[in-house]
């Protein structure tokens, strides 16, 4: 299983992917480090993202946790560093510790994940370096327009996680998506990824299937019309598939 994991990551890098999204909470940072080395892609071409785990936030182990991540990844800087969740009563302190590492030159871009508007407002009140990116759940069943607008107004780029809604049946069977996919001779998933990109969102997609890894990056040879983007926008039913940061158990995540 571990070999497949490394090989898939190498395959993706060798087929044009340059952003790796990871978290210390996922537990296998050393495999990402292995894949980066094995790919022979120059380190400076790869955007490595990793995140502060909730357990490190609870124990205040931000600085040590960061250096452990760098060691496991086998790198001397992290491109994009975020906290994984805005853990209540911890995340502002966590962000300040992350800022110190940024100011010391170990991090190129500071980001956050799973922040609602109120979390961002609290961070913006106390930070010296505003977050450049907020990563949260976005897909056609859950378009998150108000939060995206808030981020974009504050010059915070949006990364969409679970961008395909984990291939949810309600999207695979959706008539609008089927029709648009047919028109461009693309898959529904490619249409969804293109919808993200044309909405100014960075989709963070996951696949362990080699064909789908290639499919998911083969979305730059067609352009959706404004009307098609609006039709996909209107699929929204506010269906959140992952955890709500205002209503979850951070100790279990
Ligand atoms: N910050 C956070 O709290 C957070 C939370 C969740 C996720 N994330 C990040 O976001 C990434 C993606 O999120 P996710 O895994 O939840 O959701 P996702 O990317 O929407 O869905 C992944 C699922 O879709 C399938 N899939 C991928 N491409 C496909 C295609 N072209 N056609 C059909 N099926 C396809 C994959 O199956 P196959 O493998 O079989 O292709 C996999 O089961 C994660 O890997 C992680 O890096 C971050």
CSV table of C-alpha atoms and ligand atoms in Angstrom, one decimal:
chain,number,residue,atom,x,y,z
A,1,UNK,CA,0.0,0.0,0.0
A,2,UNK,CA,2.8,2.4,0.9
A,3,UNK,CA,4.6,1.7,-2.3
A,4,UNK,CA,1.5,2.5,-4.3
A,5,UNK,CA,1.0,5.7,-2.4
A,6,UNK,CA,4.5,6.9,-3.2
A,7,UNK,CA,4.3,5.7,-6.8
A,8,UNK,CA,0.9,7.5,-7.4
A,9,UNK,CA,2.4,10.7,-6.0
A,10,UNK,CA,5.5,10.3,-8.3
A,11,UNK,CA,3.1,9.6,-11.3
A,12,UNK,CA,1.1,12.8,-10.5
A,13,UNK,CA,4.3,14.9,-10.3
A,14,UNK,CA,5.6,13.5,-13.5
A,15,UNK,CA,2.3,14.2,-15.3
A,16,UNK,CA,2.3,17.9,-14.4
A,17,UNK,CA,0.9,18.3,-10.9
A,18,UNK,CA,3.0,20.7,-8.8
A,19,UNK,CA,1.0,21.2,-5.7
A,20,UNK,CA,1.0,18.6,-2.9
A,21,UNK,CA,-1.6,19.0,-0.2
A,22,UNK,CA,-0.9,17.3,3.0
A,23,UNK,CA,-1.3,17.5,6.8
A,24,UNK,CA,0.8,16.2,9.7
A,25,UNK,CA,-2.5,14.8,10.9
A,26,UNK,CA,-2.6,12.4,7.9
A,27,UNK,CA,0.5,10.6,9.3
A,28,UNK,CA,2.6,9.8,6.3
A,29,UNK,CA,4.6,12.9,5.6
A,30,UNK,CA,7.8,10.7,5.1
A,31,UNK,CA,6.1,9.1,2.1
A,32,UNK,CA,5.5,12.4,0.5
A,33,UNK,CA,9.2,13.2,1.1
A,34,UNK,CA,10.1,9.9,-0.6
A,35,UNK,CA,7.9,10.7,-3.6
A,36,UNK,CA,9.4,14.1,-4.1
A,37,UNK,CA,12.9,12.7,-4.2
A,38,UNK,CA,11.9,9.8,-6.4
A,39,UNK,CA,10.1,12.1,-8.9
A,40,UNK,CA,13.4,14.0,-9.7
A,41,UNK,CA,11.4,17.2,-10.1
A,42,UNK,CA,13.4,20.1,-8.7
A,43,UNK,CA,12.3,21.0,-5.2
A,44,UNK,CA,11.7,24.6,-6.1
A,45,UNK,CA,9.1,23.6,-8.7
A,46,UNK,CA,6.9,21.9,-6.1
A,47,UNK,CA,4.5,23.7,-3.9
A,48,UNK,CA,4.4,21.6,-0.7
A,49,UNK,CA,1.5,22.2,1.7
A,50,UNK,CA,1.2,20.8,5.1
A,51,UNK,CA,-0.8,21.6,8.2
A,52,UNK,CA,-0.7,21.8,11.9
A,53,UNK,CA,-2.6,18.9,13.5
A,54,UNK,CA,-5.3,19.6,16.1
A,55,UNK,CA,-3.3,17.5,18.6
A,56,UNK,CA,-0.3,19.8,18.2
A,57,UNK,CA,-2.7,22.8,18.7
A,58,UNK,CA,-4.0,21.4,21.9
A,59,UNK,CA,-0.6,20.7,23.3
A,60,UNK,CA,1.0,23.9,22.0
A,61,UNK,CA,3.5,21.9,20.0
A,62,UNK,CA,3.5,24.2,17.0
A,63,UNK,CA,7.2,24.9,16.6
A,64,UNK,CA,8.4,21.3,17.2
A,65,UNK,CA,5.6,19.9,15.1
A,66,UNK,CA,6.6,22.2,12.2
A,67,UNK,CA,10.2,21.0,12.4
A,68,UNK,CA,9.1,17.4,12.6
A,69,UNK,CA,7.0,17.9,9.4
A,70,UNK,CA,10.0,19.5,7.6
A,71,UNK,CA,12.2,16.6,8.7
A,72,UNK,CA,9.7,13.9,7.5
A,73,UNK,CA,9.2,15.7,4.2
A,74,UNK,CA,13.0,16.1,3.8
A,75,UNK,CA,12.8,19.8,3.0
A,76,UNK,CA,14.3,23.0,4.4
A,77,UNK,CA,11.2,25.1,3.9
A,78,UNK,CA,7.5,24.7,3.5
A,79,UNK,CA,5.7,26.5,0.7
A,80,UNK,CA,2.3,26.7,2.2
A,81,UNK,CA,1.6,26.1,5.9
A,82,UNK,CA,-1.8,26.1,7.4
A,83,UNK,CA,-3.6,25.0,10.6
A,84,UNK,CA,-5.9,22.1,9.8
A,85,UNK,CA,-8.9,23.3,11.9
A,86,UNK,CA,-9.6,26.6,13.8
A,87,UNK,CA,-9.5,24.8,17.1
A,88,UNK,CA,-11.5,26.8,19.6
A,89,UNK,CA,-9.3,28.8,22.1
A,90,UNK,CA,-6.2,27.6,20.3
A,91,UNK,CA,-6.2,28.8,16.7
A,92,UNK,CA,-5.2,32.4,17.3
A,93,UNK,CA,-2.2,31.4,19.3
A,94,UNK,CA,-1.4,28.7,16.7
A,95,UNK,CA,-1.5,31.3,14.0
A,96,UNK,CA,0.9,33.6,15.9
A,97,UNK,CA,3.4,30.8,16.2
A,98,UNK,CA,3.0,30.1,12.5
A,99,UNK,CA,3.7,33.7,11.8
A,100,UNK,CA,7.0,33.5,13.8
A,101,UNK,CA,8.1,30.6,11.6
A,102,UNK,CA,7.1,32.6,8.5
A,103,UNK,CA,9.1,35.6,9.7
A,104,UNK,CA,12.1,33.4,10.3
A,105,UNK,CA,12.0,32.4,6.6
A,106,UNK,CA,10.9,28.7,7.0
A,107,UNK,CA,7.5,29.3,5.3
A,108,UNK,CA,6.7,30.9,2.0
A,109,UNK,CA,3.0,31.3,2.3
A,110,UNK,CA,0.8,31.3,5.4
A,111,UNK,CA,-2.7,29.9,5.1
A,112,UNK,CA,-5.5,28.6,7.2
A,113,UNK,CA,-8.1,25.8,6.7
A,114,UNK,CA,-11.8,25.4,7.6
A,115,UNK,CA,-12.2,29.0,8.6
A,116,UNK,CA,-15.6,30.6,8.6
A,117,UNK,CA,-15.9,34.3,8.2
A,118,UNK,CA,-15.8,34.9,12.0
A,119,UNK,CA,-12.6,32.9,12.4
A,120,UNK,CA,-11.0,35.0,9.6
A,121,UNK,CA,-12.2,38.2,11.2
A,122,UNK,CA,-10.6,37.3,14.5
A,123,UNK,CA,-7.3,36.3,12.8
A,124,UNK,CA,-7.2,39.6,10.8
A,125,UNK,CA,-7.7,41.6,14.0
A,126,UNK,CA,-4.5,40.1,15.6
A,127,UNK,CA,-2.2,39.1,12.8
A,128,UNK,CA,0.8,40.8,11.3
A,129,UNK,CA,0.8,38.7,8.2
A,130,UNK,CA,-2.7,38.0,6.9
A,131,UNK,CA,-3.5,34.5,5.7
A,132,UNK,CA,-3.0,34.2,1.9
A,133,UNK,CA,-5.2,31.2,1.5
A,134,UNK,CA,-8.3,29.6,3.2
A,135,UNK,CA,-8.9,25.9,2.4
A,136,UNK,CA,-12.5,24.7,2.9
A,137,UNK,CA,-15.2,22.4,1.5
A,138,UNK,CA,-16.6,23.7,-1.8
A,139,UNK,CA,-18.4,21.7,-4.6
A,140,UNK,CA,-21.5,22.1,-6.6
A,141,UNK,CA,-23.7,20.7,-3.8
A,142,UNK,CA,-22.2,23.2,-1.4
A,143,UNK,CA,-21.0,26.3,-3.2
A,144,UNK,CA,-20.2,28.5,-0.2
A,145,UNK,CA,-20.7,31.8,-2.1
A,146,UNK,CA,-20.8,34.2,0.9
A,147,UNK,CA,-17.6,32.8,2.4
A,148,UNK,CA,-15.9,32.8,-1.0
A,149,UNK,CA,-16.9,36.4,-1.5
A,150,UNK,CA,-15.6,37.4,1.9
A,151,UNK,CA,-12.3,35.7,1.2
A,152,UNK,CA,-11.9,37.3,-2.2
A,153,UNK,CA,-12.8,40.8,-0.9
A,154,UNK,CA,-10.0,40.3,1.7
A,155,UNK,CA,-7.5,39.0,-1.0
A,156,UNK,CA,-7.5,35.6,0.6
A,157,UNK,CA,-7.3,32.9,-2.1
A,158,UNK,CA,-9.7,30.0,-1.8
A,159,UNK,CA,-8.7,26.4,-2.1
A,160,UNK,CA,-11.6,23.9,-2.4
A,161,UNK,CA,-11.3,20.6,-0.6
A,162,UNK,CA,-13.6,17.7,-1.4
A,163,UNK,CA,-14.0,19.5,-4.8
A,164,UNK,CA,-15.8,16.6,-6.4
A,165,UNK,CA,-18.0,16.0,-3.4
A,166,UNK,CA,-16.2,12.7,-3.2
A,167,UNK,CA,-17.9,11.7,-6.4
A,168,UNK,CA,-21.3,12.0,-4.8
A,169,UNK,CA,-24.1,10.2,-6.6
A,170,UNK,CA,-26.2,13.4,-6.7
A,171,UNK,CA,-23.6,15.0,-8.9
A,172,UNK,CA,-22.9,11.9,-11.1
A,173,UNK,CA,-26.6,11.8,-11.9
A,174,UNK,CA,-27.1,15.5,-12.3
A,175,UNK,CA,-28.7,16.4,-15.7
A,176,UNK,CA,-27.0,19.8,-16.0
A,177,UNK,CA,-23.5,18.3,-15.5
A,178,UNK,CA,-24.2,15.4,-17.8
A,179,UNK,CA,-25.3,17.7,-20.6
A,180,UNK,CA,-22.3,20.0,-20.2
A,181,UNK,CA,-19.9,17.1,-20.0
A,182,UNK,CA,-21.4,15.6,-23.2
A,183,UNK,CA,-21.1,18.9,-25.0
A,184,UNK,CA,-17.3,19.2,-24.3
A,185,UNK,CA,-16.6,15.5,-24.5
A,186,UNK,CA,-15.4,15.6,-20.9
A,187,UNK,CA,-16.3,13.7,-17.8
A,188,UNK,CA,-18.6,15.3,-15.2
A,189,UNK,CA,-15.6,15.4,-12.8
A,190,UNK,CA,-13.6,17.4,-15.3
A,191,UNK,CA,-16.4,19.8,-15.8
A,192,UNK,CA,-16.7,20.3,-12.0
A,193,UNK,CA,-12.9,20.9,-11.7
A,194,UNK,CA,-13.1,23.4,-14.6
A,195,UNK,CA,-16.1,25.2,-12.9
A,196,UNK,CA,-13.9,25.6,-9.7
A,197,UNK,CA,-11.0,27.1,-11.8
A,198,UNK,CA,-13.2,29.5,-13.7
A,199,UNK,CA,-14.7,30.6,-10.5
A,200,UNK,CA,-11.2,31.6,-9.3
A,201,UNK,CA,-11.0,28.6,-6.9
A,202,UNK,CA,-8.0,26.2,-6.6
A,203,UNK,CA,-9.5,22.7,-6.4
A,204,UNK,CA,-7.5,20.2,-4.2
A,205,UNK,CA,-8.6,16.9,-5.8
A,206,UNK,CA,-7.5,13.4,-4.7
A,207,UNK,CA,-7.3,10.3,-6.8
A,208,UNK,CA,-5.5,7.0,-6.5
A,209,UNK,CA,-6.4,5.9,-10.0
A,210,UNK,CA,-3.8,6.7,-12.7
A,211,UNK,CA,-6.3,7.4,-15.5
A,212,UNK,CA,-8.3,9.7,-13.2
A,213,UNK,CA,-5.0,11.5,-12.1
A,214,UNK,CA,-4.5,12.4,-15.7
A,215,UNK,CA,-8.1,13.2,-16.4
A,216,UNK,CA,-8.2,15.6,-13.5
A,217,UNK,CA,-5.4,17.7,-14.9
A,218,UNK,CA,-6.7,17.6,-18.5
A,219,UNK,CA,-9.1,20.5,-18.1
A,220,UNK,CA,-7.3,23.3,-19.8
A,221,UNK,CA,-8.5,22.6,-23.4
A,222,UNK,CA,-12.1,23.8,-23.0
A,223,UNK,CA,-13.8,26.8,-21.5
A,224,UNK,CA,-17.3,26.9,-19.9
A,225,UNK,CA,-19.6,29.7,-20.8
A,226,UNK,CA,-20.9,32.2,-18.2
A,227,UNK,CA,-24.3,30.6,-18.5
A,228,UNK,CA,-22.9,27.1,-17.9
A,229,UNK,CA,-21.0,28.3,-14.8
A,230,UNK,CA,-24.3,29.8,-13.5
A,231,UNK,CA,-26.1,26.6,-14.2
A,232,UNK,CA,-23.5,24.7,-12.2
A,233,UNK,CA,-23.6,27.3,-9.4
A,234,UNK,CA,-27.4,26.8,-9.1
A,235,UNK,CA,-27.0,23.1,-8.3
A,236,UNK,CA,-26.2,24.2,-4.8
A,237,UNK,CA,-28.3,22.7,-2.0
A,238,UNK,CA,-26.0,23.7,0.9
A,239,UNK,CA,-25.2,20.1,1.5
A,240,UNK,CA,-22.0,19.9,3.6
A,241,UNK,CA,-20.3,16.5,3.4
A,242,UNK,CA,-17.5,17.1,5.8
A,243,UNK,CA,-17.3,18.6,9.3
A,244,UNK,CA,-18.6,22.0,10.2
A,245,UNK,CA,-15.9,23.8,12.1
A,246,UNK,CA,-18.5,25.4,14.4
A,247,UNK,CA,-20.0,22.1,15.3
A,248,UNK,CA,-17.4,19.3,15.5
A,249,UNK,CA,-15.2,17.5,18.0
A,250,UNK,CA,-11.7,18.8,17.3
A,251,UNK,CA,-10.2,16.1,19.5
A,252,UNK,CA,-11.5,13.4,17.0
A,253,UNK,CA,-10.3,15.1,13.8
B,1,LIG,N1,-8.3,20.8,5.2
B,1,LIG,C1,-9.1,19.8,5.4
B,1,LIG,O1,-9.7,19.7,6.5
B,1,LIG,C2,-9.4,18.8,4.4
B,1,LIG,C3,-10.5,17.9,4.5
B,1,LIG,C4,-10.7,17.0,3.5
B,1,LIG,C5,-9.9,17.0,2.4
B,1,LIG,N2,-8.8,17.8,2.3
B,1,LIG,C6,-7.9,17.7,1.1
B,1,LIG,O2,-8.6,17.7,-0.1
B,1,LIG,C7,-8.3,16.5,-0.8
B,1,LIG,C8,-9.4,16.0,-1.6
B,1,LIG,O3,-10.6,15.9,-0.9
B,1,LIG,P1,-11.5,14.6,-0.8
B,1,LIG,O4,-10.6,13.4,-0.9
B,1,LIG,O5,-12.3,14.7,0.5
B,1,LIG,O6,-12.5,14.7,-2.0
B,1,LIG,P2,-12.6,14.6,-3.6
B,1,LIG,O7,-11.2,15.0,-4.2
B,1,LIG,O8,-13.8,15.4,-3.9
B,1,LIG,O9,-12.9,13.1,-3.9
B,1,LIG,C9,-12.0,12.1,-3.9
B,1,LIG,C10,-12.8,10.8,-4.4
B,1,LIG,O10,-13.2,11.1,-5.7
B,1,LIG,C11,-12.8,10.1,-6.6
B,1,LIG,N3,-12.3,10.7,-7.8
B,1,LIG,C12,-11.3,11.5,-8.0
B,1,LIG,N4,-11.2,11.9,-9.3
B,1,LIG,C13,-12.2,11.3,-10.0
B,1,LIG,C14,-12.6,11.3,-11.3
B,1,LIG,N5,-12.0,12.0,-12.3
B,1,LIG,N6,-13.7,10.5,-11.6
B,1,LIG,C15,-14.3,9.8,-10.7
B,1,LIG,N7,-14.0,9.8,-9.4
B,1,LIG,C16,-12.9,10.5,-9.0
B,1,LIG,C17,-11.6,9.4,-5.9
B,1,LIG,O11,-11.6,8.0,-6.2
B,1,LIG,P3,-10.3,7.3,-6.9
B,1,LIG,O12,-9.2,7.5,-5.9
B,1,LIG,O13,-10.8,5.9,-7.1
B,1,LIG,O14,-10.1,8.0,-8.2
B,1,LIG,C18,-11.9,9.6,-4.4
B,1,LIG,O15,-12.7,8.6,-3.9
B,1,LIG,C19,-7.7,15.5,0.2
B,1,LIG,O16,-6.8,14.6,-0.4
B,1,LIG,C20,-7.0,16.5,1.2
B,1,LIG,O17,-5.7,16.8,0.6
B,1,LIG,C21,-8.6,18.7,3.2
